[in-house]
XYZ file of C-alpha atoms in Angstrom:
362
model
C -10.194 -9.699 -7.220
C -7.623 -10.448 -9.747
C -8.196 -14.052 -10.640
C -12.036 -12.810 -10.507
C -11.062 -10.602 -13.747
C -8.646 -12.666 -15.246
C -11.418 -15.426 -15.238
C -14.074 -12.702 -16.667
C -11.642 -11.446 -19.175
C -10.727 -15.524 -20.078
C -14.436 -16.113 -20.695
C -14.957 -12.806 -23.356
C -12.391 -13.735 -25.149
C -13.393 -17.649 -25.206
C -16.465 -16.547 -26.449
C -15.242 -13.726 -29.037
C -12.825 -16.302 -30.443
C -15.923 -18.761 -30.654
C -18.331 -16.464 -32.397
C -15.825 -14.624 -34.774
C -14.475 -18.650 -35.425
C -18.789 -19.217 -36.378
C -18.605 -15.971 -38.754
C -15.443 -16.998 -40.941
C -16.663 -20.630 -41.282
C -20.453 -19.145 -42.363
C -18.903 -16.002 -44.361
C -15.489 -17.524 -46.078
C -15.704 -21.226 -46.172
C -14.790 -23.902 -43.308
C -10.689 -23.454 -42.992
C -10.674 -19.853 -43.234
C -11.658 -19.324 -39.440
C -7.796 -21.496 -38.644
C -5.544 -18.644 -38.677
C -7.734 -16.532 -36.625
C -8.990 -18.545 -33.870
C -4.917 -20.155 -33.322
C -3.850 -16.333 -33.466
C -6.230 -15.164 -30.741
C -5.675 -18.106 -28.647
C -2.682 -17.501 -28.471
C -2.448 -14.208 -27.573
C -5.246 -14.487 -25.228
C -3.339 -16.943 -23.174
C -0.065 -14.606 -23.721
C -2.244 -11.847 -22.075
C -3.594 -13.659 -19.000
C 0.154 -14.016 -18.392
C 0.801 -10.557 -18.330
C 1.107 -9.898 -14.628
C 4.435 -12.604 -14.611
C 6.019 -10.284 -16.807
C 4.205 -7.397 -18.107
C 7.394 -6.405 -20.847
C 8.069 -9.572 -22.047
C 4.408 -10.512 -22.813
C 3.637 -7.563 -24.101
C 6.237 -7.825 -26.887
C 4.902 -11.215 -27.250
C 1.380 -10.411 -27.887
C 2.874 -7.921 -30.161
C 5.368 -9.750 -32.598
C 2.263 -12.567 -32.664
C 0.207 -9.957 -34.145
C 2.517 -8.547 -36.206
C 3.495 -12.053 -37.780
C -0.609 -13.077 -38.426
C -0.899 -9.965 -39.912
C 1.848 -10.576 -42.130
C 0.398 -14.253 -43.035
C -3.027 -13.219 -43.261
C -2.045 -10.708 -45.878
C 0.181 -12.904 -47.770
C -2.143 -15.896 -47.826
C -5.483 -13.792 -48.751
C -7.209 -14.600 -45.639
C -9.427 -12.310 -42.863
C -8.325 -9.351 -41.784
C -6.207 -9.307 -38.562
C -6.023 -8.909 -35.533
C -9.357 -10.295 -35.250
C -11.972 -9.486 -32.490
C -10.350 -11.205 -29.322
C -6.437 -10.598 -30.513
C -7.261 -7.133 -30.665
C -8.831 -6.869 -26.846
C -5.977 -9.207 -25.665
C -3.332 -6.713 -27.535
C -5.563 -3.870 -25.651
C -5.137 -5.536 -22.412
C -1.339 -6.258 -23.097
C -0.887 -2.120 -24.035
C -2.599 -0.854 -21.400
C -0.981 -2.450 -18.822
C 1.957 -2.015 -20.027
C 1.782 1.780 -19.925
C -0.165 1.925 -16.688
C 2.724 -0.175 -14.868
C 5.619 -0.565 -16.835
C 9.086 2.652 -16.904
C 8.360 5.168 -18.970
C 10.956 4.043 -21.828
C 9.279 0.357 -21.824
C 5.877 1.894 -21.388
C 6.705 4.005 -24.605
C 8.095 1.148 -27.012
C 4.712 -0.955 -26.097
C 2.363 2.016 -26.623
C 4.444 2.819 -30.371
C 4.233 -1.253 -31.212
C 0.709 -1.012 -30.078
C 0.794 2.111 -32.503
C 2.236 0.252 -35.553
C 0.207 -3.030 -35.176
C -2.951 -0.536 -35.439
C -1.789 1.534 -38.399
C -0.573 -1.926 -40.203
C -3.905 -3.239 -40.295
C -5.280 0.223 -40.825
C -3.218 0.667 -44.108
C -4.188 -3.003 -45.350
C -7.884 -2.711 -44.592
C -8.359 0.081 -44.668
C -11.985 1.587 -43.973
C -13.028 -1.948 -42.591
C -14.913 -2.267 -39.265
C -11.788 -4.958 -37.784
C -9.399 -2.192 -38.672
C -11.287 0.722 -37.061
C -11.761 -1.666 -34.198
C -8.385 -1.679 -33.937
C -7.602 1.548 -33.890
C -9.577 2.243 -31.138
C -9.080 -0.632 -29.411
C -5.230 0.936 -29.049
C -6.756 4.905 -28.297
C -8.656 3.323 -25.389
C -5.847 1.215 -24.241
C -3.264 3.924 -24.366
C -5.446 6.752 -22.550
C -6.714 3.799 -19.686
C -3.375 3.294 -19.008
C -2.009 6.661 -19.146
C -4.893 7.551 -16.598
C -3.977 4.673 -14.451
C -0.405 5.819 -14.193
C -0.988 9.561 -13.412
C -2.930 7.629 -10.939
C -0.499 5.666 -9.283
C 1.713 8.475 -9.898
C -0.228 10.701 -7.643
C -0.721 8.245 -4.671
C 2.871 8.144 -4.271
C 3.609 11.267 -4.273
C 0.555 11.759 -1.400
C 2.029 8.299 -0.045
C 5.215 10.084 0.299
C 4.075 13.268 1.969
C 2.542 12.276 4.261
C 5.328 9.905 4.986
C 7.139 12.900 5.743
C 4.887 14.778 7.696
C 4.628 11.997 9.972
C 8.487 11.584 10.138
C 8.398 15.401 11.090
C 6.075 14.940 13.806
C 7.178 12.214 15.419
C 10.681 14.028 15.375
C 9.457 16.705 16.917
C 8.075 14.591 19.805
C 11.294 13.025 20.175
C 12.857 16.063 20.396
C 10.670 17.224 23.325
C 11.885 13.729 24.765
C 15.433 14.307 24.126
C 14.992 17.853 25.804
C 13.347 16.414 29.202
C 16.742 13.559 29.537
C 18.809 16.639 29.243
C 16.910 19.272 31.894
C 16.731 15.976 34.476
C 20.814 15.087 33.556
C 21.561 18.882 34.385
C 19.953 18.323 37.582
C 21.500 15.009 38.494
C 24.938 16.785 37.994
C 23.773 19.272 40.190
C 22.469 18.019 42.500
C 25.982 15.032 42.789
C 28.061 18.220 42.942
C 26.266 18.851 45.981
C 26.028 15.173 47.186
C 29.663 14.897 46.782
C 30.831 17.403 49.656
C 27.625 16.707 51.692
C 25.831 13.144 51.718
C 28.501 10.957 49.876
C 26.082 7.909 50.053
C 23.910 9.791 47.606
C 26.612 10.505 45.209
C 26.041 6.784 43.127
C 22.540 7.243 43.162
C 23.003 10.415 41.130
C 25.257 8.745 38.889
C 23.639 6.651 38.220
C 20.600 8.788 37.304
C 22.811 10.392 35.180
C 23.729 7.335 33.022
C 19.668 6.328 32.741
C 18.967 10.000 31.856
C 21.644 10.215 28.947
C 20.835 6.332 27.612
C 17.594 7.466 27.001
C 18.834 10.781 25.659
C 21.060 9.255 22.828
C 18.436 6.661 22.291
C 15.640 9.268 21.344
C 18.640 11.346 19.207
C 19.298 8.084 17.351
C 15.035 8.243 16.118
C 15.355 11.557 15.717
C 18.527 11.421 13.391
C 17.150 8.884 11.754
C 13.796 10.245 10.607
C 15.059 13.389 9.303
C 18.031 11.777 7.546
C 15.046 12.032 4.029
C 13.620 15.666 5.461
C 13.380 18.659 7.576
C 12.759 18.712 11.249
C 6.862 19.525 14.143
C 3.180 17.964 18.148
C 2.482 14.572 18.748
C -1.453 14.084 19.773
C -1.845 12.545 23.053
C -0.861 10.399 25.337
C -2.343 7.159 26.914
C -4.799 8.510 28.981
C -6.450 9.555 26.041
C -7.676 5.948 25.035
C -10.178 5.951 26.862
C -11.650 9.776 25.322
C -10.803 8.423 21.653
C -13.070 5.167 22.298
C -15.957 7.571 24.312
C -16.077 9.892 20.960
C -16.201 6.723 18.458
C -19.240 6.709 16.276
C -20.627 3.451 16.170
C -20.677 0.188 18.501
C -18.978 0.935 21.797
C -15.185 -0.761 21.383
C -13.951 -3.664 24.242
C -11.024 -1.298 25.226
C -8.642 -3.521 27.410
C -5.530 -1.888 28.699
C -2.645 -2.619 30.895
C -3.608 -2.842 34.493
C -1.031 -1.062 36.154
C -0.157 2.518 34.790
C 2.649 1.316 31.757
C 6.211 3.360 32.359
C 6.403 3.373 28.545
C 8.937 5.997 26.076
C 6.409 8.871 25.384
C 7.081 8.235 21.278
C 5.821 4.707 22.001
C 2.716 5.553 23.902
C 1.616 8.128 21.522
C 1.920 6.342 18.516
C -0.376 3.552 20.552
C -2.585 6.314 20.373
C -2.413 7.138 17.203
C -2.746 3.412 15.782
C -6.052 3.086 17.590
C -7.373 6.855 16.794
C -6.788 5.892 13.125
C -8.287 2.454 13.223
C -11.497 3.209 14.367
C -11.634 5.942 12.213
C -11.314 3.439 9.536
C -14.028 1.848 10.980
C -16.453 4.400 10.718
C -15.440 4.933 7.918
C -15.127 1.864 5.919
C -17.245 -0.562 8.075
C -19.992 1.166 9.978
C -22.206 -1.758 9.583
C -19.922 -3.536 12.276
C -21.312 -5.220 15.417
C -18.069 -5.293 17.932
C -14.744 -3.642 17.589
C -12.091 -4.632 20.371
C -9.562 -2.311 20.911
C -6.410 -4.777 23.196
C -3.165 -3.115 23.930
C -0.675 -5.096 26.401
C 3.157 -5.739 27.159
C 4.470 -8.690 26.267
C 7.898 -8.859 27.721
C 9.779 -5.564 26.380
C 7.101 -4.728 23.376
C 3.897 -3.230 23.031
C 0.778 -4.895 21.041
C -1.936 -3.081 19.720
C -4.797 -4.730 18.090
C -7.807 -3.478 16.808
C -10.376 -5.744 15.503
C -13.662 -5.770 13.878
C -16.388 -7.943 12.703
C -17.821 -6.345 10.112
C -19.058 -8.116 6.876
C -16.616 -8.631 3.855
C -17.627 -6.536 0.779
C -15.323 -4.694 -1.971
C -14.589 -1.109 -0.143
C -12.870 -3.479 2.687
C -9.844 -4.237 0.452
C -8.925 -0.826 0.105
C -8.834 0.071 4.331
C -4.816 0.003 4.284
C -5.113 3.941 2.797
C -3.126 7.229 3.381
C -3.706 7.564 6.784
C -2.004 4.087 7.399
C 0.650 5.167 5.426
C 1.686 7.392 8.194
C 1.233 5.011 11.063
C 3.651 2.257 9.296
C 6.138 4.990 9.039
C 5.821 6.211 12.355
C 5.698 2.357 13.732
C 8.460 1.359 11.686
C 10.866 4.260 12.247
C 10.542 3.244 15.942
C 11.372 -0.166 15.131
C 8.094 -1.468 15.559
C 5.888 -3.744 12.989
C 2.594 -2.831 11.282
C -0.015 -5.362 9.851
C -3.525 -4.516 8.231
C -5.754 -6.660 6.288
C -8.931 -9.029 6.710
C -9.567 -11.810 9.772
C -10.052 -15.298 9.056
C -13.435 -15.521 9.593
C -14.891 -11.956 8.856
C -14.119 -8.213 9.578
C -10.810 -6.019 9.640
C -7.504 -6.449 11.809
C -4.779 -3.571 12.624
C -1.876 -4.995 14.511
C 1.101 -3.592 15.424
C 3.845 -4.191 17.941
C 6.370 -1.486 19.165
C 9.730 -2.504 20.891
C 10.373 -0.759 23.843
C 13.912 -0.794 24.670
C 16.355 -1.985 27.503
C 14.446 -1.969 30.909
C 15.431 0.294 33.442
């Protein structure tokens, strides 16, 4: 999508520098049309650069527009910034304060500022000049709308970030609680074993050291999600696959699970749940026009794969699947040490894939 505009925006300004190049020949004699056409090629090409370094070529396209303008004036010839250095400068500004810190977004949007009012105050009450000026409103309020933008999704990014953090903590914590009622028991029940059946008395032990591994390995999660917040429950478990694929609107899913019953970490099978409940909702959502979705969720040695495919037809909306509710499931997949990749197949349709360790074996 990117080079797709780059090339769009190449080919209006090849073909503003062309025709405004046509005008100064026909209006102000054959060499007059030099200046301008060298200017705005050059600051054209300075910003289809931008995106290697928005700062840089920004006060690029800048000082080159500053220094015409200074020629142009001194040397009698068209007003400038002409036609396509003006949309380049545009794109240059707007970007700049769309993506840039708020001090460098501010120095490009006052250059932008003084570049305008320069060739305001030397032509003044001409069309380039009033071009200009707007040329630098429209730039300036695009870009301040794309950053209150951006702003925003990161502040929803980082919500719900947290709220998923705080959930999955407070599953943990239910985990954590269950290690500690069945270690309570153990050492109850080897008090007993101790005076009565000493052959049990290792097997109890040894319940108790499984029990409190998987304890402090639950309190280590925990700890570490709510390092960044405040300490809330989990949906379901595995079982519930097979509900979550019944209830999907649209083509039945291939759901392929484990064979046997899996003796998986609870936080591990419910965020297996979770990465397929908000996949398919994706699909319905974003490709409904899909023939097949496969839902596949194995072991492979001590991890957990999930994959959920489609095959639904490329198209624009598809690029912008990996939204707010996948926000959550990386964090929840990645604060469990797991790994979380979303974007288009090879061939055609949509891919979620994610792969959750799952700890020492028993």
């Amino acid at each position: 999508m990117r080079w797709a505009r780059d090339i769009a925006l190449g080919g209006l300004l090849t073909a503003l520098l062309g025709f405004t190049a046509y005008q100064l020949a026909v209006v102000w004699g054959p060499t007059y049309w030099i200046l301008d056409t060298a200017a705005g090629a050059v600051t054209s090409v300075i910003a289809l650069l931008r995106r290697r370094d928005r700062w840089r070529t920004a006060i690029a396209g800048l000082t080159t527009a500053a220094v015409t303008m200074g020629v142009a004036w001194l040397a009698d010839l068209p007003t400038e910034p002409g036609p396509a250095m003006a949309l380049a400068l545009a794109v240059l500004v707007g970007e700049a304060v769309a993506r840039l810190s708020a001090i460098q977004a501010g120095v490009i949007a006052g250059g932008g500022l003084l570049v305008a009012a320069g060739c305001l105050g030397l032509n003044y009450g001409s069309g380039i000049a009033t071009m200009n000026v707007i040329g630098w409103l429209g730039a300036v309020s695009i870009g301040t709308c794309l950053r209150l933008r951006a702003v925003r999704r990161r502040a929803i990014a980082t919500r719900i970030r947290q709220e998923e953090r705080v959930d999955l903590a407070r599953e943990l914590h239910d985990v954590v609680a269950h290690h500690i009622a069945g270690i309570v028991l153990q050492a109850q029940g080897a008090r007993i074993a101790g005076r009565r059946q000493p052959n049990l008395y290792d097997e109890s032990l040894a319940g108790i050291e499984f029990a409190g591994a998987e304890a402090l390995t639950a309190m280590r999660r925990v700890v570490g999600l709510l390092r960044d917040g405040d300490a809330v429950s989990g949906p379901t478990g595995l079982d519930q696959l097979k509900e979550l694929v019944d209830r999907f609107n649209g083509p039945t899913p291939q759901l392929h699970l484990p064979d046997n019953e899996p003796d998986w970490p609870q936080e591990v099978t419910t965020t297996v749940c979770r990465i397929v409940q908000e996949s398919l909702t994706n699909v319905a959502r974003h490709a409904p026009h899909a023939d097949a979705v496969t839902v596949n969720v194995r072991q492979t040695g001590r991890a957990v794969t999930v994959d959920v495919l489609d095959d639904a037809e490329p198209g624009s909306v598809r690029y912008k699947r990996a939204g707010f509710g996948l926000v959550g499931i990386r964090e929840r997949v990645e604060a469990l040490g797991g790994t979380l990749t979303v974007g288009p197949r090879a061939a055609k349709g949509w891919a979620v894939s994610a792969s959750l360790p799952l700890g020492p074996a028993r």
